[in-house]
Amino acid sequence: MRENKFRIKLLRWFLHLPATYPVMRPFLDLLNLKENPAFRIWVQFLLDIMRQAYAHKRPVIWMNSFVPSEMAYGMGAIPFFPELMASLTSYMGWSHRPIAKADSRLSTDLCSFYRCALGLALEGFLPKPDLILSSSHLCDGANKLFHYFSKTYKCPHLMLDPPYHESSSSHQYMKEQIKETVENACHLLHLPIHRERFSSAINLSNQARQYMVKINGLRRSIPSPFPGSEGLSYLAGMNFYSIGSPWAIQFYQSLYHFIQNRVSKQKGYLPREKFRLLWLHHVRPYYKNEIFHILNEREAAVSFEESNYLYWPSLDPYKPYESLTHKILSNVWAGPIERRVKAIEEMVQNYSIDGVIHFSHWGCRQSCGGAAVIGEWLKEKNIPYLILPGDCTDPNNYSQGQTRTRLEAFIEMME
């Protein structure tokens, strides 16, 4: 017991030391030498953002994943996404302890991303926030848990509450809400409001978006040049975390050239591609599991993922509040489910999809609620469909045998 406590204390000290991250970089660069260049940039980005967050030379804003990261970069603050840290913890096989810690405080019905993040916070592993900013759209548990975080850390909590329907009045309401939130945040953090800095963040966002459009176009190629398992990990992570920063341009430009090279050689990520799949929902299990191994064995490529669907238009750098309003309100996963179904129809057509997997993450009302409705629509189109229940960060909710049985039955449907 004493040895375990000592190791936890040592790890906590190691993480909080800003010098840790530049020291780790050459070792991780060497370790990831065989990975594609974009993945290496993702690792470098994480090291840099963690170093800045723990160094605390600028204000740190905790945000949930659906708050546009351009807001933090535009204010000159450091964004920090606890959910993303939870997925990394699970990926490294360390999620058992923080989840167990959080389960003593919260219901186990809550999304395991948040339970893991809370456990990490309670154990003192995360950098202290100066401000917490959350949004109610898509995730119904975000505002409540982030309010709990604000009480834990005794720091202010600002909330965005996007309207359900998109209209001229809802746009005006959202724009005023974003403007007020930014002004309040800058006041609380003692930061000046620089419209030029916001314009710069929007400009960087647009430049990254241009490469995202190109990447999504290349991924229509047959065979599939880029694995969906990676699209649901570091690519989705950069979508949430880096947009509005120079890192995003570097990352998406690198990934574009990597995929373009594979397409020019007509090289798929599988030796042979028999089926093309669409993965619905933003996430996948991040702990060790067999899902993509089973699909690869059966020559079923995950050709595209719903999380990488580009739903927002090009933004206006001279109108940052209006731009962020457009980005939030154009999200197809918010509002009537017909918007999401229309986007799925577009993806099915654009990526020549043979079958669709809807991963229904335990505790996520957003991912589970519309699954049956989407299934009815796909049934009318004669597209094989699988609702795959599971958990993204808690391996205790993963059933290896049942998952294999469901996936193999689904693939047989397409044969």
Coordinates of C-alpha atoms in Angstrom, one line a residue:
M1 CA 0.0 0.0 0.0
R2 CA 2.8 2.4 1.0
E3 CA 4.7 1.6 -2.2
N4 CA 1.5 2.2 -4.3
K5 CA 1.0 5.6 -2.6
F6 CA 4.6 6.5 -3.3
R7 CA 4.3 5.7 -7.0
I8 CA 1.1 7.8 -7.3
K9 CA 2.8 10.7 -5.5
L10 CA 5.9 10.4 -7.8
L11 CA 3.7 10.3 -10.9
R12 CA 1.8 13.3 -9.8
W13 CA 5.0 15.2 -9.2
F14 CA 6.3 14.1 -12.6
L15 CA 3.2 15.3 -14.4
H16 CA 3.1 18.7 -12.7
L17 CA 6.8 19.4 -13.5
P18 CA 6.8 21.5 -16.7
A19 CA 10.4 20.4 -17.5
T20 CA 9.0 16.8 -17.9
Y21 CA 7.5 17.5 -21.3
P22 CA 10.5 18.8 -23.3
V23 CA 12.6 16.0 -21.8
M24 CA 10.0 13.4 -22.9
R25 CA 9.8 14.7 -26.5
P26 CA 13.0 13.2 -28.0
F27 CA 12.2 9.8 -26.4
L28 CA 8.6 9.8 -27.8
D29 CA 9.8 11.1 -31.2
L30 CA 12.2 8.1 -31.3
L31 CA 9.5 5.7 -30.1
N32 CA 7.0 6.9 -32.7
L33 CA 9.6 7.0 -35.5
K34 CA 7.6 4.5 -37.6
E35 CA 4.3 6.3 -37.1
N36 CA 3.0 8.7 -39.7
P37 CA 4.2 12.3 -39.3
A38 CA 0.8 13.6 -38.3
F39 CA 0.7 11.3 -35.3
R40 CA 4.1 12.5 -34.2
I41 CA 2.8 16.1 -34.4
W42 CA -0.2 15.1 -32.3
V43 CA 2.2 13.8 -29.6
Q44 CA 4.3 16.9 -29.8
F45 CA 1.1 19.1 -29.5
L46 CA 0.0 17.2 -26.4
L47 CA 3.4 17.6 -24.7
D48 CA 3.4 21.3 -25.5
I49 CA -0.1 21.9 -24.2
M50 CA 0.5 19.9 -21.1
R51 CA 3.7 21.8 -20.5
Q52 CA 1.9 25.1 -20.8
A53 CA -1.0 24.1 -18.6
Y54 CA 1.3 22.9 -15.8
A55 CA 3.7 25.9 -16.1
H56 CA 0.6 28.2 -15.7
K57 CA 2.3 31.2 -17.2
R58 CA -1.1 32.0 -18.9
P59 CA -4.6 31.3 -17.6
V60 CA -5.8 27.7 -18.0
I61 CA -9.4 27.3 -19.1
W62 CA -11.1 23.9 -18.6
M63 CA -13.5 23.3 -21.4
N64 CA -15.8 20.4 -22.4
S65 CA -15.3 19.0 -25.9
F66 CA -18.1 20.9 -27.7
V67 CA -16.9 24.4 -26.7
P68 CA -15.0 25.7 -29.7
S69 CA -11.3 25.8 -28.9
E70 CA -11.0 29.0 -30.9
M71 CA -12.6 30.8 -27.9
A72 CA -9.6 29.9 -25.6
Y73 CA -7.0 30.6 -28.2
G74 CA -8.7 33.9 -29.1
M75 CA -8.6 35.0 -25.5
G76 CA -4.9 34.1 -25.2
A77 CA -5.6 31.4 -22.7
I78 CA -4.6 27.7 -22.6
P79 CA -7.5 25.3 -23.3
F80 CA -7.6 22.0 -21.3
F81 CA -10.1 19.2 -22.1
P82 CA -10.6 16.8 -19.2
E83 CA -12.5 14.3 -21.4
L84 CA -9.5 14.0 -23.7
M85 CA -7.2 13.3 -20.7
A86 CA -9.6 10.6 -19.7
S87 CA -9.3 8.9 -23.1
L88 CA -5.5 9.1 -23.0
T89 CA -5.6 7.6 -19.5
S90 CA -7.7 4.7 -20.8
Y91 CA -5.5 4.2 -23.8
M92 CA -2.5 3.8 -21.5
G93 CA -4.5 1.2 -19.4
W94 CA -4.7 3.4 -16.3
S95 CA -8.4 4.2 -16.1
H96 CA -9.4 1.6 -13.5
R97 CA -8.1 3.6 -10.5
P98 CA -9.6 7.1 -11.3
I99 CA -12.9 5.6 -12.3
A100 CA -13.1 3.7 -9.1
K101 CA -12.2 6.9 -7.2
A102 CA -15.0 8.8 -8.9
D103 CA -17.6 6.0 -8.4
S104 CA -17.4 6.7 -4.7
R105 CA -18.7 10.3 -5.4
L106 CA -21.0 10.0 -8.5
S107 CA -23.5 7.6 -10.0
T108 CA -22.0 4.9 -12.2
D109 CA -24.7 5.9 -14.8
L110 CA -22.6 8.9 -15.7
C111 CA -20.4 8.8 -18.8
S112 CA -17.1 7.2 -17.9
F113 CA -15.2 10.0 -19.6
Y114 CA -16.4 12.3 -16.9
R115 CA -16.0 9.7 -14.1
C116 CA -12.4 9.1 -15.2
A117 CA -11.7 12.9 -15.4
L118 CA -13.2 13.4 -12.0
G119 CA -11.0 10.6 -10.5
L120 CA -7.9 12.2 -12.1
A121 CA -8.9 15.6 -10.6
L122 CA -9.5 14.1 -7.1
E123 CA -6.1 12.4 -7.2
G124 CA -4.5 15.7 -8.2
F125 CA -3.2 14.7 -11.6
L126 CA -4.8 17.5 -13.6
P127 CA -3.5 21.2 -13.9
K128 CA -5.6 23.6 -11.8
P129 CA -8.1 25.6 -13.8
D130 CA -8.4 29.4 -13.5
L131 CA -11.8 29.3 -15.2
I132 CA -14.2 26.5 -16.3
L133 CA -16.2 27.0 -19.5
S134 CA -18.8 24.4 -20.6
S135 CA -21.7 24.1 -23.1
S136 CA -25.0 22.3 -22.8
H137 CA -25.3 21.2 -26.4
L138 CA -24.9 17.5 -27.1
C139 CA -23.7 16.4 -23.7
D140 CA -26.3 16.7 -21.0
G141 CA -23.9 15.9 -18.2
A142 CA -21.3 18.5 -19.0
N143 CA -22.6 21.6 -17.3
K144 CA -23.4 19.7 -14.1
L145 CA -20.1 18.0 -13.8
F146 CA -18.1 21.1 -14.8
H147 CA -20.0 23.0 -12.1
Y148 CA -18.9 20.3 -9.7
F149 CA -15.4 20.9 -10.9
S150 CA -15.7 24.6 -10.3
K151 CA -16.7 23.9 -6.6
T152 CA -13.9 21.5 -6.2
Y153 CA -11.3 24.0 -7.5
K154 CA -13.1 27.1 -6.2
C155 CA -12.9 28.9 -9.6
P156 CA -15.6 30.6 -11.7
H157 CA -17.8 28.5 -14.1
L158 CA -19.3 30.1 -17.2
M159 CA -21.9 28.2 -19.3
L160 CA -23.0 28.4 -22.9
D161 CA -26.6 27.3 -23.5
P162 CA -27.2 27.0 -27.3
P163 CA -30.8 27.0 -28.4
Y164 CA -32.3 23.8 -29.9
H165 CA -33.6 25.3 -33.2
E166 CA -31.5 27.3 -35.6
S167 CA -33.1 30.6 -36.7
S168 CA -32.2 34.3 -37.0
S169 CA -33.3 34.9 -33.5
S170 CA -31.4 32.0 -32.1
H171 CA -28.3 33.2 -33.9
Q172 CA -28.6 36.6 -32.3
Y173 CA -29.2 35.1 -28.9
M174 CA -26.1 32.9 -29.3
K175 CA -23.9 35.7 -30.6
E176 CA -24.8 37.9 -27.6
Q177 CA -24.2 34.9 -25.2
I178 CA -20.7 34.3 -26.7
K179 CA -19.8 38.0 -26.5
E180 CA -20.9 38.2 -22.9
T181 CA -19.1 35.0 -22.0
V182 CA -15.9 36.2 -23.6
E183 CA -16.1 39.6 -21.9
N184 CA -16.8 37.9 -18.5
A185 CA -14.0 35.4 -19.0
C186 CA -11.5 38.1 -19.9
H187 CA -12.5 40.2 -16.9
L188 CA -12.2 37.2 -14.5
L189 CA -8.8 36.2 -16.0
H190 CA -7.5 39.8 -16.2
L191 CA -7.0 39.4 -19.9
P192 CA -7.5 42.3 -22.4
I193 CA -9.9 41.6 -25.3
H194 CA -7.8 41.7 -28.5
R195 CA -10.1 41.5 -31.5
E196 CA -6.9 40.9 -33.6
R197 CA -6.1 37.8 -31.5
F198 CA -9.6 36.5 -32.1
S199 CA -9.3 37.2 -35.8
S200 CA -6.0 35.4 -35.8
A201 CA -7.5 32.3 -34.1
I202 CA -10.4 32.3 -36.7
N203 CA -7.9 32.7 -39.5
L204 CA -5.9 29.7 -38.2
S205 CA -9.2 27.8 -37.9
N206 CA -10.1 28.5 -41.5
Q207 CA -6.6 27.4 -42.7
A208 CA -6.9 24.1 -40.8
R209 CA -10.5 23.7 -42.2
Q210 CA -9.2 23.9 -45.8
Y211 CA -6.9 20.9 -45.2
M212 CA -9.8 19.1 -43.4
V213 CA -11.9 19.5 -46.6
K214 CA -9.1 18.1 -48.7
I215 CA -8.5 15.2 -46.3
N216 CA -12.2 14.2 -46.3
G217 CA -12.1 14.3 -50.1
L218 CA -9.1 12.0 -50.3
R219 CA -10.8 9.6 -47.9
R220 CA -13.5 8.9 -50.5
S221 CA -10.8 6.9 -52.4
I222 CA -11.1 3.2 -52.8
P223 CA -9.4 1.4 -51.1
S224 CA -9.6 3.3 -47.9
P225 CA -6.2 5.1 -47.4
F226 CA -6.6 6.0 -43.7
P227 CA -7.8 3.7 -40.8
G228 CA -11.0 4.7 -39.0
S229 CA -9.4 3.6 -35.7
E230 CA -7.0 6.5 -36.0
G231 CA -9.7 8.8 -37.3
L232 CA -11.5 8.2 -33.9
S233 CA -8.3 8.8 -31.8
Y234 CA -5.7 11.4 -32.6
L235 CA -7.5 12.9 -35.6
A236 CA -10.7 13.5 -33.6
G237 CA -8.6 14.7 -30.7
M238 CA -7.0 17.4 -32.9
N239 CA -10.5 18.4 -34.1
F240 CA -11.6 19.1 -30.5
Y241 CA -8.4 20.6 -29.1
S242 CA -6.2 22.3 -31.7
I243 CA -8.5 24.3 -34.0
G244 CA -7.5 28.0 -33.8
S245 CA -3.8 27.3 -33.0
P246 CA -0.8 27.0 -35.4
W247 CA -0.5 23.3 -34.4
A248 CA -3.7 22.6 -36.3
I249 CA -2.3 23.8 -39.6
Q250 CA 0.9 21.8 -39.1
F251 CA -1.0 18.7 -38.2
Y252 CA -3.7 18.8 -41.0
Q253 CA -1.2 19.8 -43.6
S254 CA 1.0 16.8 -42.7
L255 CA -1.9 14.4 -42.6
Y256 CA -3.1 15.6 -46.0
H257 CA 0.2 15.0 -47.6
F258 CA 0.5 11.5 -45.9
I259 CA -3.0 10.5 -47.2
Q260 CA -2.4 12.1 -50.6
N261 CA 0.7 10.0 -51.1
R262 CA -1.2 6.8 -50.2
V263 CA -4.0 7.6 -52.6
S264 CA -1.6 8.4 -55.4
K265 CA -0.2 4.8 -54.9
Q266 CA -3.7 3.4 -54.6
K267 CA -2.7 2.0 -51.3
G268 CA -5.3 1.1 -48.7
Y269 CA -4.7 0.6 -45.0
L270 CA -5.8 -3.0 -45.3
P271 CA -4.1 -5.5 -47.6
R272 CA -7.5 -6.2 -49.1
E273 CA -10.8 -4.3 -48.7
K274 CA -14.0 -6.1 -49.1
F275 CA -16.4 -3.8 -47.2
R276 CA -16.5 -0.1 -46.4
L277 CA -18.0 0.9 -43.1
L278 CA -19.1 4.2 -41.5
W279 CA -18.6 4.6 -37.8
L280 CA -21.3 6.6 -36.0
H281 CA -20.6 8.6 -32.8
H282 CA -17.6 10.6 -31.9
V283 CA -15.6 8.0 -30.0
R284 CA -14.5 4.4 -29.7
P285 CA -13.1 2.3 -26.8
Y286 CA -9.6 3.5 -26.0
Y287 CA -8.5 0.7 -23.8
K288 CA -7.1 -2.5 -25.3
N289 CA -9.9 -4.3 -27.3
E290 CA -10.5 -6.5 -30.4
I291 CA -13.0 -4.4 -32.3
F292 CA -10.8 -3.1 -35.2
H293 CA -8.8 -6.3 -35.2
I294 CA -11.9 -8.3 -35.9
L295 CA -13.0 -5.9 -38.7
N296 CA -9.5 -5.9 -40.2
E297 CA -9.5 -9.8 -40.2
R298 CA -12.8 -9.8 -42.1
E299 CA -11.5 -7.2 -44.6
A300 CA -14.0 -4.6 -43.4
A301 CA -12.5 -1.1 -43.5
V302 CA -13.8 1.8 -41.4
S303 CA -13.6 4.2 -44.3
F304 CA -15.0 7.3 -42.4
E305 CA -16.2 8.4 -39.0
E306 CA -19.1 10.7 -38.0
S307 CA -16.7 12.6 -35.7
N308 CA -14.8 13.9 -38.7
Y309 CA -17.8 15.1 -40.7
L310 CA -17.1 18.8 -41.4
Y311 CA -20.4 20.5 -40.4
W312 CA -19.4 24.2 -40.0
P313 CA -18.8 26.7 -42.8
S314 CA -15.8 28.8 -43.4
L315 CA -15.7 31.5 -40.7
D316 CA -15.3 35.3 -40.9
P317 CA -12.2 36.5 -39.0
Y318 CA -13.6 40.0 -38.8
K319 CA -16.8 38.7 -37.1
P320 CA -15.5 36.3 -34.5
Y321 CA -18.6 36.1 -32.3
E322 CA -20.9 35.6 -35.4
S323 CA -18.4 33.0 -36.7
L324 CA -18.4 31.0 -33.4
T325 CA -22.2 31.2 -33.4
H326 CA -22.3 29.7 -36.8
K327 CA -19.9 26.9 -35.8
I328 CA -21.9 26.0 -32.7
L329 CA -25.4 26.2 -34.2
S330 CA -24.5 24.3 -37.4
N331 CA -23.5 21.2 -35.4
V332 CA -25.6 18.4 -36.9
W333 CA -25.6 16.4 -33.7
A334 CA -27.6 19.2 -31.9
G335 CA -31.2 20.0 -32.6
P336 CA -33.7 17.8 -34.6
I337 CA -32.3 14.3 -35.4
E338 CA -33.3 14.9 -39.1
R339 CA -30.1 17.0 -39.3
R340 CA -27.9 14.1 -38.2
V341 CA -29.8 11.7 -40.5
K342 CA -29.2 14.0 -43.5
A343 CA -25.4 14.2 -42.7
I344 CA -25.3 10.4 -42.4
E345 CA -27.0 10.1 -45.8
E346 CA -24.3 12.3 -47.3
M347 CA -21.5 10.3 -45.7
V348 CA -23.0 7.0 -46.9
Q349 CA -23.1 8.3 -50.4
N350 CA -19.8 10.1 -50.5
Y351 CA -17.8 7.2 -49.0
S352 CA -19.5 4.3 -50.8
I353 CA -20.6 2.7 -47.6
D354 CA -21.6 -0.9 -47.4
G355 CA -22.6 -1.0 -43.7
V356 CA -22.9 1.3 -40.7
I357 CA -21.8 0.7 -37.0
H358 CA -23.3 2.9 -34.3
F359 CA -21.2 2.7 -31.2
S360 CA -23.5 3.4 -28.3
H361 CA -21.3 4.6 -25.4
W362 CA -22.6 3.6 -22.0
G363 CA -23.9 6.6 -20.1
C364 CA -24.1 8.8 -23.2
R365 CA -27.7 9.8 -23.8
Q366 CA -26.7 11.6 -27.0
S367 CA -25.1 8.6 -28.6
C368 CA -27.8 6.1 -27.5
G369 CA -30.9 8.2 -28.0
G370 CA -31.1 8.4 -31.8
A371 CA -29.6 5.0 -32.6
A372 CA -33.0 3.3 -33.3
V373 CA -34.3 6.2 -35.4
I374 CA -31.2 6.1 -37.6
G375 CA -31.5 2.3 -37.9
E376 CA -35.1 2.7 -39.2
W377 CA -33.9 5.1 -41.9
L378 CA -30.9 2.8 -42.9
K379 CA -33.3 -0.2 -43.0
E380 CA -35.4 1.6 -45.6
K381 CA -32.2 2.1 -47.6
N382 CA -31.2 -1.6 -47.2
I383 CA -28.0 -0.7 -45.6
P384 CA -26.8 -3.2 -42.9
Y385 CA -26.7 -1.6 -39.5
L386 CA -25.3 -2.6 -36.1
I387 CA -25.9 -0.9 -32.8
L388 CA -22.7 -1.8 -30.8
P389 CA -23.1 -1.1 -27.1
G390 CA -19.9 -0.5 -25.1
D391 CA -17.8 1.9 -23.1
C392 CA -15.0 4.2 -24.2
T393 CA -12.9 4.4 -21.1
D394 CA -14.2 1.8 -18.6
P395 CA -12.9 -1.7 -19.7
N396 CA -15.3 -3.3 -17.1
N397 CA -18.1 -2.5 -19.5
Y398 CA -16.5 -4.3 -22.4
S399 CA -17.6 -7.8 -23.3
Q400 CA -15.1 -9.4 -25.6
G401 CA -17.2 -12.4 -26.5
Q402 CA -20.4 -10.5 -27.1
T403 CA -18.7 -7.9 -29.1
R404 CA -17.0 -10.4 -31.4
T405 CA -20.4 -12.3 -31.9
R406 CA -22.2 -9.0 -32.9
L407 CA -19.4 -7.9 -35.3
E408 CA -19.2 -11.2 -37.0
A409 CA -23.0 -11.5 -37.4
F410 CA -23.0 -7.9 -38.8
I411 CA -20.3 -8.7 -41.4
E412 CA -22.2 -11.8 -42.4
M413 CA -25.2 -9.6 -43.2
M414 CA -23.1 -7.8 -45.8
E415 CA -21.8 -10.9 -47.5

